[in-house]
Amino acid sequence: MDMKKYDEILIGSGPAAYKMSNLLAKTKHKVLVIEGFEYGGTCPNYGCEPKIFLEGAVRPVLQSQQLLGHGISQPAKLEWKSLMKTKLNRFDPWPAETRDIIKRSHDIEDGYASFIDNKTVSVNGHQYQADHIIIATGQTPNILDIPGKEYLHTNYDLLSLKELPKRITVIGAGFVGLELATLVAAAGAEVTIIVHSDRVLREFTKAEDQALVEAMEERGIKFSFNTDTQKISQRERGLLITTDHGEIKTDYVLNATGRHPNIEKLALGNTSIKYDRHGIKVDGHLMTSVEGVYAIGDVVSRTQPKLTPVTEFEGQYLFNYLTGKTNQKITYPTIGQAAFTFPEVARAGVNPNEVESNPQYKVKTIPLKYSSLYAGQNDKISTLTLVFKGQQLVGASEMGDYAADDINNFLPIIGLNITGAEYRQKVMAIYPTLADKVGGLLP
């Protein structure tokens, strides 16, 4: 069998690989891109992009409900069929368009790659080798191994639903579960969230978690904490979920119990590549335990959050490293993360809960409800929390209607180690916004 060779083989086409693909397109490198799923990966097709697109309709609906009796007499109503038609018209063409963009510069193979040995991959009966093989297969949703698991749906399914079920049960209270629960509840579904533990998003503070749950409960979303799902059964009318705390009648079950590295089809057992349950292990240059084989994106076992900007950062870094623009180990910047629930929760830097008893740190909590902007939205719960080490801001978190945008105001201060004096001398933000208050919040 003839062996075709390349400079780079990219296994996957999600944000990390797509970033590298676009950068490599500007070189003379011979590149092969292999994709067995949707070109572009989860984020633009079934994840962050369609989710934030839908939030564009969800936010004003929920804010209008919040303003009922405070300047608005008739709240907005979300029309699911129309919303999903608009969403599908926008996003359905994206995989084919992404494939066409990649194909303009590189060879492509539609199929799942598997390793034959440390240096050779196979797809569709063809074998390939390259100077650099880059694994960028991302993650895939977990599926609970319980009786009736055939009735479980993932975010891939829900984000393509043309008809909204009356009753939806979400198993899992991470980012995906809470964000999609917010969406379907705003559209009128009766939502129950089954939580395995005693709290939701552990990336944020306990106070923020509790306030978020209370806000969602006030909108009619039900939570069942410390609950394990045991089985799902088909009934004459809908489904029946059996848990260790009783039964739940529902029409649709969203499985949002997390994600795992998408490595099953890679046949890593034929290689010396090391991995664990969090993903493929890499060194400071993103190289696996096999020389010349690298991994980037959510398939990597790392402590940094598995977010699209992080994966793209790795794609940029690895391109720079492989093309000789740097020989330094990868260093991650200050990373912001948010859950696009309502209210939102967002954070960056040091988590206040982790240092609350450490005398080297000072935690400052600022209610935002007294600001005219937040009061005008009848936003009574938005709260900003700042963490200082000495005179330096090292952490920020917020729960509120605009938490993601608000926390972005503090990321440069944390990441660039800007002092309060430097900020006030260099920045005069637009008044009256939260950004205008930043200078006064810094020592």
Tab-separated table of C-alpha atoms in Angstrom:
chain	number	residue	atom	x	y	z
A	1	MET	CA	0.000	0.000	0.000
A	2	ASP	CA	1.311	3.448	-0.949
A	3	MET	CA	1.957	5.660	2.058
A	4	LYS	CA	1.066	9.312	1.545
A	5	LYS	CA	3.116	11.720	3.662
A	6	TYR	CA	2.415	15.243	4.879
A	7	ASP	CA	4.054	17.965	6.897
A	8	GLU	CA	1.074	17.993	9.284
A	9	ILE	CA	-1.942	15.801	9.848
A	10	LEU	CA	-4.760	17.389	11.841
A	11	ILE	CA	-7.162	14.881	13.370
A	12	GLY	CA	-10.281	16.942	13.976
A	13	SER	CA	-11.504	20.317	12.750
A	14	GLY	CA	-12.858	22.019	15.870
A	15	PRO	CA	-11.659	25.423	17.093
A	16	ALA	CA	-8.122	24.274	17.991
A	17	ALA	CA	-7.527	22.458	14.700
A	18	TYR	CA	-9.366	25.087	12.678
A	19	LYS	CA	-7.083	27.754	14.129
A	20	MET	CA	-4.022	25.745	13.102
A	21	SER	CA	-5.548	24.960	9.711
A	22	ASN	CA	-6.008	28.642	8.921
A	23	LEU	CA	-2.474	29.474	10.055
A	24	LEU	CA	-0.944	26.590	8.088
A	25	ALA	CA	-2.870	27.729	5.004
A	26	LYS	CA	-0.544	30.746	4.900
A	27	THR	CA	2.514	28.492	4.626
A	28	LYS	CA	3.731	26.032	2.003
A	29	HIS	CA	3.157	23.075	4.323
A	30	LYS	CA	1.342	20.061	2.947
A	31	VAL	CA	-1.531	19.378	5.347
A	32	LEU	CA	-4.188	16.695	5.718
A	33	VAL	CA	-7.304	17.366	7.825
A	34	ILE	CA	-9.323	14.334	8.956
A	35	GLU	CA	-12.854	14.786	10.312
A	36	GLY	CA	-15.380	12.070	11.108
A	37	PHE	CA	-18.048	14.297	12.674
A	38	GLU	CA	-19.190	17.829	11.830
A	39	TYR	CA	-16.566	20.157	10.380
A	40	GLY	CA	-15.947	22.916	12.873
A	41	GLY	CA	-16.532	20.687	15.900
A	42	THR	CA	-18.950	21.128	18.775
A	43	CYS	CA	-18.589	24.848	19.537
A	44	PRO	CA	-19.922	26.370	16.290
A	45	ASN	CA	-22.432	23.621	15.635
A	46	TYR	CA	-23.853	22.370	18.948
A	47	GLY	CA	-22.148	24.414	21.637
A	48	CYS	CA	-21.114	27.956	22.440
A	49	GLU	CA	-22.071	29.629	19.147
A	50	PRO	CA	-25.711	28.466	18.852
A	51	LYS	CA	-26.090	28.740	22.622
A	52	ILE	CA	-25.079	32.404	22.696
A	53	PHE	CA	-27.158	33.038	19.575
A	54	LEU	CA	-30.241	31.701	21.372
A	55	GLU	CA	-29.388	33.702	24.486
A	56	GLY	CA	-29.838	36.801	22.347
A	57	ALA	CA	-33.567	36.054	22.429
A	58	VAL	CA	-33.701	34.549	25.926
A	59	ARG	CA	-32.117	37.496	27.763
A	60	PRO	CA	-34.650	40.183	26.733
A	61	VAL	CA	-37.522	37.815	27.502
A	62	LEU	CA	-36.290	37.152	31.039
A	63	GLN	CA	-35.348	40.769	31.596
A	64	SER	CA	-38.835	41.853	30.525
A	65	GLN	CA	-40.266	39.435	33.098
A	66	GLN	CA	-37.945	40.930	35.695
A	67	LEU	CA	-39.274	44.398	34.836
A	68	LEU	CA	-42.941	43.424	35.090
A	69	GLY	CA	-44.530	46.068	37.278
A	70	HIS	CA	-41.356	48.164	37.154
A	71	GLY	CA	-41.934	49.909	33.838
A	72	ILE	CA	-43.177	47.008	31.693
A	73	SER	CA	-46.795	45.848	31.777
A	74	GLN	CA	-46.547	42.984	29.285
A	75	PRO	CA	-43.442	40.751	29.303
A	76	ALA	CA	-42.058	39.286	26.087
A	77	LYS	CA	-42.777	35.677	25.149
A	78	LEU	CA	-40.299	33.320	23.534
A	79	GLU	CA	-41.645	31.597	20.432
A	80	TRP	CA	-39.720	28.315	20.180
A	81	LYS	CA	-40.633	27.307	16.617
A	82	SER	CA	-39.702	30.667	15.174
A	83	LEU	CA	-36.521	30.880	17.261
A	84	MET	CA	-35.343	27.423	16.218
A	85	LYS	CA	-36.141	28.054	12.567
A	86	THR	CA	-33.987	31.161	12.713
A	87	LYS	CA	-31.237	29.245	14.503
A	88	LEU	CA	-31.258	26.317	12.073
A	89	ASN	CA	-31.185	28.622	9.045
A	90	ARG	CA	-28.062	30.234	10.442
A	91	PHE	CA	-26.152	27.213	11.715
A	92	ASP	CA	-27.109	24.280	9.483
A	93	PRO	CA	-24.827	25.463	6.625
A	94	TRP	CA	-21.797	25.941	8.858
A	95	PRO	CA	-20.251	22.424	8.682
A	96	ALA	CA	-20.294	22.387	4.877
A	97	GLU	CA	-18.975	25.942	4.721
A	98	THR	CA	-16.166	25.082	7.154
A	99	ARG	CA	-15.290	21.995	5.107
A	100	ASP	CA	-15.106	24.094	1.941
A	101	ILE	CA	-12.809	26.643	3.604
A	102	ILE	CA	-10.419	23.932	4.788
A	103	LYS	CA	-10.496	22.161	1.417
A	104	ARG	CA	-9.334	25.302	-0.391
A	105	SER	CA	-5.917	24.994	1.249
A	106	HIS	CA	-5.540	21.409	2.463
A	107	ASP	CA	-6.367	17.808	1.651
A	108	ILE	CA	-9.275	16.391	3.604
A	109	GLU	CA	-10.592	12.951	4.559
A	110	ASP	CA	-14.171	12.501	5.761
A	111	GLY	CA	-13.922	9.736	8.318
A	112	TYR	CA	-12.542	8.700	11.689
A	113	ALA	CA	-8.777	8.357	12.027
A	114	SER	CA	-7.167	5.523	13.949
A	115	PHE	CA	-3.516	4.877	14.710
A	116	ILE	CA	-1.840	1.813	13.249
A	117	ASP	CA	1.373	2.599	15.103
A	118	ASN	CA	3.125	5.622	16.616
A	119	LYS	CA	3.718	7.254	13.244
A	120	THR	CA	0.875	6.047	11.023
A	121	VAL	CA	-2.844	6.824	10.924
A	122	SER	CA	-5.501	5.107	8.880
A	123	VAL	CA	-8.824	6.442	7.588
A	124	ASN	CA	-11.151	4.988	4.968
A	125	GLY	CA	-8.587	2.273	4.231
A	126	HIS	CA	-5.852	4.822	3.470
A	127	GLN	CA	-2.674	5.157	5.497
A	128	TYR	CA	-0.873	8.411	6.195
A	129	GLN	CA	2.253	9.668	7.937
A	130	ALA	CA	3.459	13.179	8.747
A	131	ASP	CA	6.287	15.065	10.389
A	132	HIS	CA	3.709	16.234	12.902
A	133	ILE	CA	0.449	14.515	13.787
A	134	ILE	CA	-1.879	16.726	15.814
A	135	ILE	CA	-4.780	15.169	17.714
A	136	ALA	CA	-7.634	17.647	18.158
A	137	THR	CA	-10.700	15.461	18.556
A	138	GLY	CA	-12.224	17.364	21.473
A	139	GLN	CA	-14.753	15.912	23.876
A	140	THR	CA	-18.084	14.148	23.526
A	141	PRO	CA	-21.082	14.041	25.891
A	142	ASN	CA	-21.244	11.384	28.596
A	143	ILE	CA	-24.181	8.989	28.417
A	144	LEU	CA	-25.400	7.510	31.697
A	145	ASP	CA	-25.156	3.729	31.621
A	146	ILE	CA	-28.589	3.007	33.076
A	147	PRO	CA	-31.669	1.061	31.955
A	148	GLY	CA	-33.528	3.239	29.473
A	149	LYS	CA	-30.449	5.157	28.361
A	150	GLU	CA	-31.859	5.086	24.819
A	151	TYR	CA	-34.258	7.823	25.964
A	152	LEU	CA	-31.417	10.175	26.886
A	153	HIS	CA	-30.679	13.181	24.690
A	154	THR	CA	-27.613	15.418	24.509
A	155	ASN	CA	-27.159	19.111	23.750
A	156	TYR	CA	-26.704	18.070	20.107
A	157	ASP	CA	-30.306	16.879	20.059
A	158	LEU	CA	-31.888	19.648	22.106
A	159	LEU	CA	-30.320	22.439	20.080
A	160	SER	CA	-32.036	21.061	16.976
A	161	LEU	CA	-35.508	20.484	18.476
A	162	LYS	CA	-38.206	21.948	16.238
A	163	GLU	CA	-40.970	21.219	18.766
A	164	LEU	CA	-40.549	22.047	22.459
A	165	PRO	CA	-41.640	19.259	24.840
A	166	LYS	CA	-43.929	20.340	27.660
A	167	ARG	CA	-41.857	18.731	30.426
A	168	ILE	CA	-38.061	18.543	30.251
A	169	THR	CA	-35.797	16.949	32.843
A	170	VAL	CA	-32.109	17.821	32.888
A	171	ILE	CA	-29.679	15.378	34.488
A	172	GLY	CA	-26.621	17.364	35.537
A	173	ALA	CA	-26.052	20.909	36.774
A	174	GLY	CA	-22.845	21.969	35.059
A	175	PHE	CA	-22.525	24.691	32.433
A	176	VAL	CA	-24.435	22.815	29.717
A	177	GLY	CA	-27.247	21.647	31.978
A	178	LEU	CA	-27.935	25.023	33.586
A	179	GLU	CA	-27.606	27.035	30.382
A	180	LEU	CA	-29.966	24.814	28.407
A	181	ALA	CA	-32.379	24.593	31.333
A	182	THR	CA	-32.496	28.407	31.315
A	183	LEU	CA	-33.237	28.379	27.580
A	184	VAL	CA	-36.072	25.844	27.523
A	185	ALA	CA	-37.670	27.190	30.704
A	186	ALA	CA	-37.745	30.677	29.175
A	187	ALA	CA	-39.544	29.132	26.198
A	188	GLY	CA	-42.234	27.714	28.470
A	189	ALA	CA	-41.135	24.162	29.299
A	190	GLU	CA	-41.609	22.791	32.799
A	191	VAL	CA	-38.034	22.044	33.870
A	192	THR	CA	-36.630	19.797	36.573
A	193	ILE	CA	-32.878	19.528	37.177
A	194	ILE	CA	-31.483	16.392	38.816
A	195	VAL	CA	-28.217	17.134	40.649
A	196	HIS	CA	-25.973	14.299	41.806
A	197	SER	CA	-24.339	16.405	44.567
A	198	ASP	CA	-25.399	19.162	46.939
A	199	ARG	CA	-24.596	22.151	44.682
A	200	VAL	CA	-24.270	23.298	41.094
A	201	LEU	CA	-21.319	25.018	39.386
A	202	ARG	CA	-18.310	24.375	41.621
A	203	GLU	CA	-16.108	26.715	39.592
A	204	PHE	CA	-17.872	29.617	41.302
A	205	THR	CA	-18.462	30.582	44.921
A	206	LYS	CA	-21.032	28.882	47.120
A	207	ALA	CA	-22.896	32.145	47.553
A	208	GLU	CA	-23.109	32.667	43.790
A	209	ASP	CA	-24.278	29.084	43.272
A	210	GLN	CA	-26.968	29.461	45.910
A	211	ALA	CA	-28.194	32.790	44.537
A	212	LEU	CA	-28.329	31.368	41.002
A	213	VAL	CA	-30.353	28.356	42.122
A	214	GLU	CA	-32.767	30.600	44.036
A	215	ALA	CA	-33.223	32.853	41.001
A	216	MET	CA	-33.934	29.868	38.753
A	217	GLU	CA	-36.341	28.405	41.303
A	218	GLU	CA	-38.237	31.691	41.416
A	219	ARG	CA	-38.859	31.253	37.681
A	220	GLY	CA	-40.342	27.809	38.298
A	221	ILE	CA	-37.318	25.587	37.613
A	222	LYS	CA	-37.191	22.688	40.071
A	223	PHE	CA	-34.000	21.200	41.541
A	224	SER	CA	-33.535	17.749	43.056
A	225	PHE	CA	-30.184	17.706	44.897
A	226	ASN	CA	-28.186	14.681	46.094
A	227	THR	CA	-30.175	12.571	43.665
A	228	ASP	CA	-29.043	9.663	41.494
A	229	THR	CA	-30.922	8.634	38.359
A	230	GLN	CA	-31.520	4.879	38.314
A	231	LYS	CA	-33.579	4.174	35.202
A	232	ILE	CA	-35.871	5.687	32.572
A	233	SER	CA	-39.056	3.985	31.403
A	234	GLN	CA	-41.468	4.645	28.558
A	235	ARG	CA	-45.043	5.253	29.668
A	236	GLU	CA	-48.251	5.687	27.697
A	237	ARG	CA	-47.874	9.415	28.154
A	238	GLY	CA	-44.252	10.436	28.313
A	239	LEU	CA	-41.364	9.039	30.315
A	240	LEU	CA	-40.841	8.061	33.920
A	241	ILE	CA	-37.491	8.697	35.599
A	242	THR	CA	-36.784	6.557	38.644
A	243	THR	CA	-34.307	8.026	41.131
A	244	ASP	CA	-33.193	7.146	44.640
A	245	HIS	CA	-35.477	9.971	45.814
A	246	GLY	CA	-38.639	9.011	43.970
A	247	GLU	CA	-40.048	9.261	40.458
A	248	ILE	CA	-40.248	12.142	37.981
A	249	LYS	CA	-42.711	12.269	35.089
A	250	THR	CA	-41.360	13.967	32.011
A	251	ASP	CA	-41.511	14.127	28.216
A	252	TYR	CA	-37.833	14.645	27.407
A	253	VAL	CA	-34.575	13.902	29.218
A	254	LEU	CA	-31.441	15.942	28.585
A	255	ASN	CA	-28.290	14.136	29.668
A	256	ALA	CA	-25.858	16.851	30.810
A	257	THR	CA	-23.626	14.804	33.088
A	258	GLY	CA	-20.404	16.104	31.605
A	259	ARG	CA	-18.131	15.281	28.722
A	260	HIS	CA	-15.189	12.958	28.186
A	261	PRO	CA	-12.201	12.966	25.813
A	262	ASN	CA	-13.099	11.836	22.313
A	263	ILE	CA	-10.403	9.166	21.955
A	264	GLU	CA	-12.279	5.856	21.590
A	265	LYS	CA	-11.898	5.662	17.809
A	266	LEU	CA	-8.207	6.656	17.776
A	267	ALA	CA	-6.951	3.153	18.689
A	268	LEU	CA	-4.352	4.625	21.040
A	269	GLY	CA	-3.638	1.088	22.235
A	270	ASN	CA	-1.592	0.679	19.048
A	271	THR	CA	0.664	3.514	20.176
A	272	SER	CA	2.747	4.617	23.154
A	273	ILE	CA	0.572	7.694	23.658
A	274	LYS	CA	-0.315	8.152	27.338
A	275	TYR	CA	-3.718	9.360	28.481
A	276	ASP	CA	-6.042	9.368	31.484
A	277	ARG	CA	-9.743	9.952	32.014
A	278	HIS	CA	-9.237	13.688	31.490
A	279	GLY	CA	-7.591	13.294	28.087
A	280	ILE	CA	-4.261	12.872	26.351
A	281	LYS	CA	-1.195	13.766	28.391
A	282	VAL	CA	1.166	16.345	26.881
A	283	ASP	CA	4.347	18.149	27.865
A	284	GLY	CA	5.012	21.887	27.927
A	285	HIS	CA	5.168	21.945	24.131
A	286	LEU	CA	1.860	20.056	23.777
A	287	MET	CA	3.717	16.953	22.577
A	288	THR	CA	2.401	13.573	23.664
A	289	SER	CA	4.583	10.760	24.947
A	290	VAL	CA	5.335	9.993	21.270
A	291	GLU	CA	7.773	12.327	19.556
A	292	GLY	CA	6.166	14.177	16.680
A	293	VAL	CA	2.605	13.551	17.900
A	294	TYR	CA	0.859	16.455	19.587
A	295	ALA	CA	-2.546	17.122	21.138
A	296	ILE	CA	-4.447	20.405	21.402
A	297	GLY	CA	-7.879	21.480	22.543
A	298	ASP	CA	-10.370	19.782	24.812
A	299	VAL	CA	-8.903	16.319	24.215
A	300	VAL	CA	-5.869	17.357	26.288
A	301	SER	CA	-5.604	16.392	29.965
A	302	ARG	CA	-4.984	19.760	31.638
A	303	THR	CA	-6.060	21.862	34.594
A	304	GLN	CA	-7.056	24.911	32.551
A	305	PRO	CA	-10.780	25.237	31.713
A	306	LYS	CA	-11.836	23.471	28.528
A	307	LEU	CA	-13.052	26.533	26.675
A	308	THR	CA	-12.924	27.576	23.020
A	309	PRO	CA	-10.505	30.513	23.577
A	310	VAL	CA	-8.132	28.157	25.421
A	311	THR	CA	-8.159	25.655	22.558
A	312	GLU	CA	-7.536	28.397	19.999
A	313	PHE	CA	-4.678	29.699	22.135
A	314	GLU	CA	-3.134	26.218	21.995
A	315	GLY	CA	-3.600	26.099	18.223
A	316	GLN	CA	-1.777	29.404	17.859
A	317	TYR	CA	0.982	28.308	20.245
A	318	LEU	CA	1.584	24.974	18.519
A	319	PHE	CA	1.738	26.630	15.110
A	320	ASN	CA	4.329	29.062	16.453
A	321	TYR	CA	6.313	26.231	18.024
A	322	LEU	CA	6.279	23.957	14.968
A	323	THR	CA	7.240	26.790	12.634
A	324	GLY	CA	10.129	27.954	14.835
A	325	LYS	CA	8.559	31.183	16.054
A	326	THR	CA	9.031	30.100	19.679
A	327	ASN	CA	10.838	27.396	21.604
A	328	GLN	CA	9.348	28.358	24.971
A	329	LYS	CA	6.885	26.142	26.823
A	330	ILE	CA	3.259	27.172	26.629
A	331	THR	CA	2.171	29.687	29.252
A	332	TYR	CA	-1.545	30.260	29.627
A	333	PRO	CA	-2.949	33.756	30.194
A	334	THR	CA	-5.510	34.754	32.793
A	335	ILE	CA	-8.651	32.918	31.715
A	336	GLY	CA	-12.183	34.189	32.227
A	337	GLN	CA	-15.139	31.830	32.265
A	338	ALA	CA	-18.887	32.280	32.526
A	339	ALA	CA	-22.134	30.365	32.642
A	340	PHE	CA	-24.697	32.042	30.393
A	341	THR	CA	-27.600	31.361	32.682
A	342	PHE	CA	-29.921	34.090	33.944
A	343	PRO	CA	-28.504	35.645	35.971
A	344	GLU	CA	-25.039	34.906	34.622
A	345	VAL	CA	-22.100	33.865	36.758
A	346	ALA	CA	-18.547	34.710	35.725
A	347	ARG	CA	-15.084	34.667	37.207
A	348	ALA	CA	-11.349	35.061	36.592
A	349	GLY	CA	-8.252	34.531	38.710
A	350	VAL	CA	-8.364	33.436	42.352
A	351	ASN	CA	-11.647	31.944	43.595
A	352	PRO	CA	-12.698	33.824	46.774
A	353	ASN	CA	-13.777	30.599	48.509
A	354	GLU	CA	-10.261	29.197	48.227
A	355	VAL	CA	-8.590	32.055	50.106
A	356	GLU	CA	-11.277	33.312	52.490
A	357	SER	CA	-9.310	32.090	55.539
A	358	ASN	CA	-5.887	33.124	54.202
A	359	PRO	CA	-4.694	36.391	55.805
A	360	GLN	CA	-2.581	37.211	52.734
A	361	TYR	CA	-5.777	37.854	50.783
A	362	LYS	CA	-8.609	40.324	51.209
A	363	VAL	CA	-12.051	39.620	49.747
A	364	LYS	CA	-14.336	42.552	48.977
A	365	THR	CA	-18.021	42.081	48.094
A	366	ILE	CA	-19.885	44.876	46.303
A	367	PRO	CA	-23.671	44.793	45.762
A	368	LEU	CA	-24.443	46.318	42.354
A	369	LYS	CA	-28.165	46.878	42.842
A	370	TYR	CA	-27.610	50.500	43.923
A	371	SER	CA	-26.191	51.473	40.515
A	372	SER	CA	-28.711	53.233	38.267
A	373	LEU	CA	-28.057	50.764	35.427
A	374	TYR	CA	-28.818	47.691	37.556
A	375	ALA	CA	-31.668	49.383	39.418
A	376	GLY	CA	-33.180	50.335	36.073
A	377	GLN	CA	-33.255	46.638	35.179
A	378	ASN	CA	-34.830	45.819	38.575
A	379	ASP	CA	-31.727	43.687	39.133
A	380	LYS	CA	-31.679	43.228	42.886
A	381	ILE	CA	-29.158	40.393	43.199
A	382	SER	CA	-26.134	41.316	41.073
A	383	THR	CA	-23.050	41.106	43.278
A	384	LEU	CA	-19.393	41.612	42.450
A	385	THR	CA	-16.627	39.960	44.492
A	386	LEU	CA	-12.985	41.059	44.240
A	387	VAL	CA	-9.917	39.321	45.659
A	388	PHE	CA	-6.780	41.309	46.511
A	389	LYS	CA	-3.324	40.153	47.501
A	390	GLY	CA	-1.728	43.168	49.032
A	391	GLN	CA	-2.545	46.036	46.671
A	392	GLN	CA	-2.942	43.817	43.608
A	393	LEU	CA	-6.237	42.527	42.239
A	394	VAL	CA	-5.845	38.756	41.731
A	395	GLY	CA	-9.420	37.534	41.359
A	396	ALA	CA	-12.903	38.689	40.401
A	397	SER	CA	-16.285	36.996	40.257
A	398	GLU	CA	-19.850	38.118	39.783
A	399	MET	CA	-23.380	36.849	39.720
A	400	GLY	CA	-25.734	39.106	37.773
A	401	ASP	CA	-27.481	39.954	34.528
A	402	TYR	CA	-24.253	41.186	32.887
A	403	ALA	CA	-21.659	39.153	34.785
A	404	ALA	CA	-19.667	37.996	31.741
A	405	ASP	CA	-19.235	41.513	30.352
A	406	ASP	CA	-18.586	42.934	33.811
A	407	ILE	CA	-15.807	40.478	34.649
A	408	ASN	CA	-14.114	41.228	31.332
A	409	ASN	CA	-13.410	44.694	32.792
A	410	PHE	CA	-11.138	43.106	35.395
A	411	LEU	CA	-9.271	40.547	33.256
A	412	PRO	CA	-6.606	42.994	31.958
A	413	ILE	CA	-5.992	44.261	35.492
A	414	ILE	CA	-5.413	40.726	36.789
A	415	GLY	CA	-3.502	39.420	33.772
A	416	LEU	CA	-1.254	42.448	33.323
A	417	ASN	CA	-0.758	43.100	37.071
A	418	ILE	CA	-1.998	46.675	36.728
A	419	THR	CA	-2.117	48.656	39.967
A	420	GLY	CA	-4.968	50.929	40.919
A	421	ALA	CA	-2.791	54.009	40.411
A	422	GLU	CA	-1.749	52.865	36.931
A	423	TYR	CA	-5.329	52.129	35.953
A	424	ARG	CA	-6.668	55.480	37.119
A	425	GLN	CA	-3.898	57.322	35.299
A	426	LYS	CA	-4.360	55.447	32.004
A	427	VAL	CA	-8.085	54.648	31.791
A	428	MET	CA	-11.216	56.759	31.895
A	429	ALA	CA	-14.152	54.504	31.119
A	430	ILE	CA	-17.590	55.411	29.790
A	431	TYR	CA	-19.939	56.762	32.450
A	432	PRO	CA	-22.239	55.494	33.945
A	433	THR	CA	-21.239	51.840	33.523
A	434	LEU	CA	-19.559	49.342	35.798
A	435	ALA	CA	-16.274	50.016	33.995
A	436	ASP	CA	-16.447	53.612	35.239
A	437	LYS	CA	-16.438	52.312	38.822
A	438	VAL	CA	-13.423	49.989	38.384
A	439	GLY	CA	-10.815	52.620	39.233
A	440	GLY	CA	-12.521	53.422	42.494
A	441	LEU	CA	-12.693	49.750	43.486
A	442	LEU	CA	-8.909	49.301	43.206
A	443	PRO	CA	-6.531	50.221	46.059
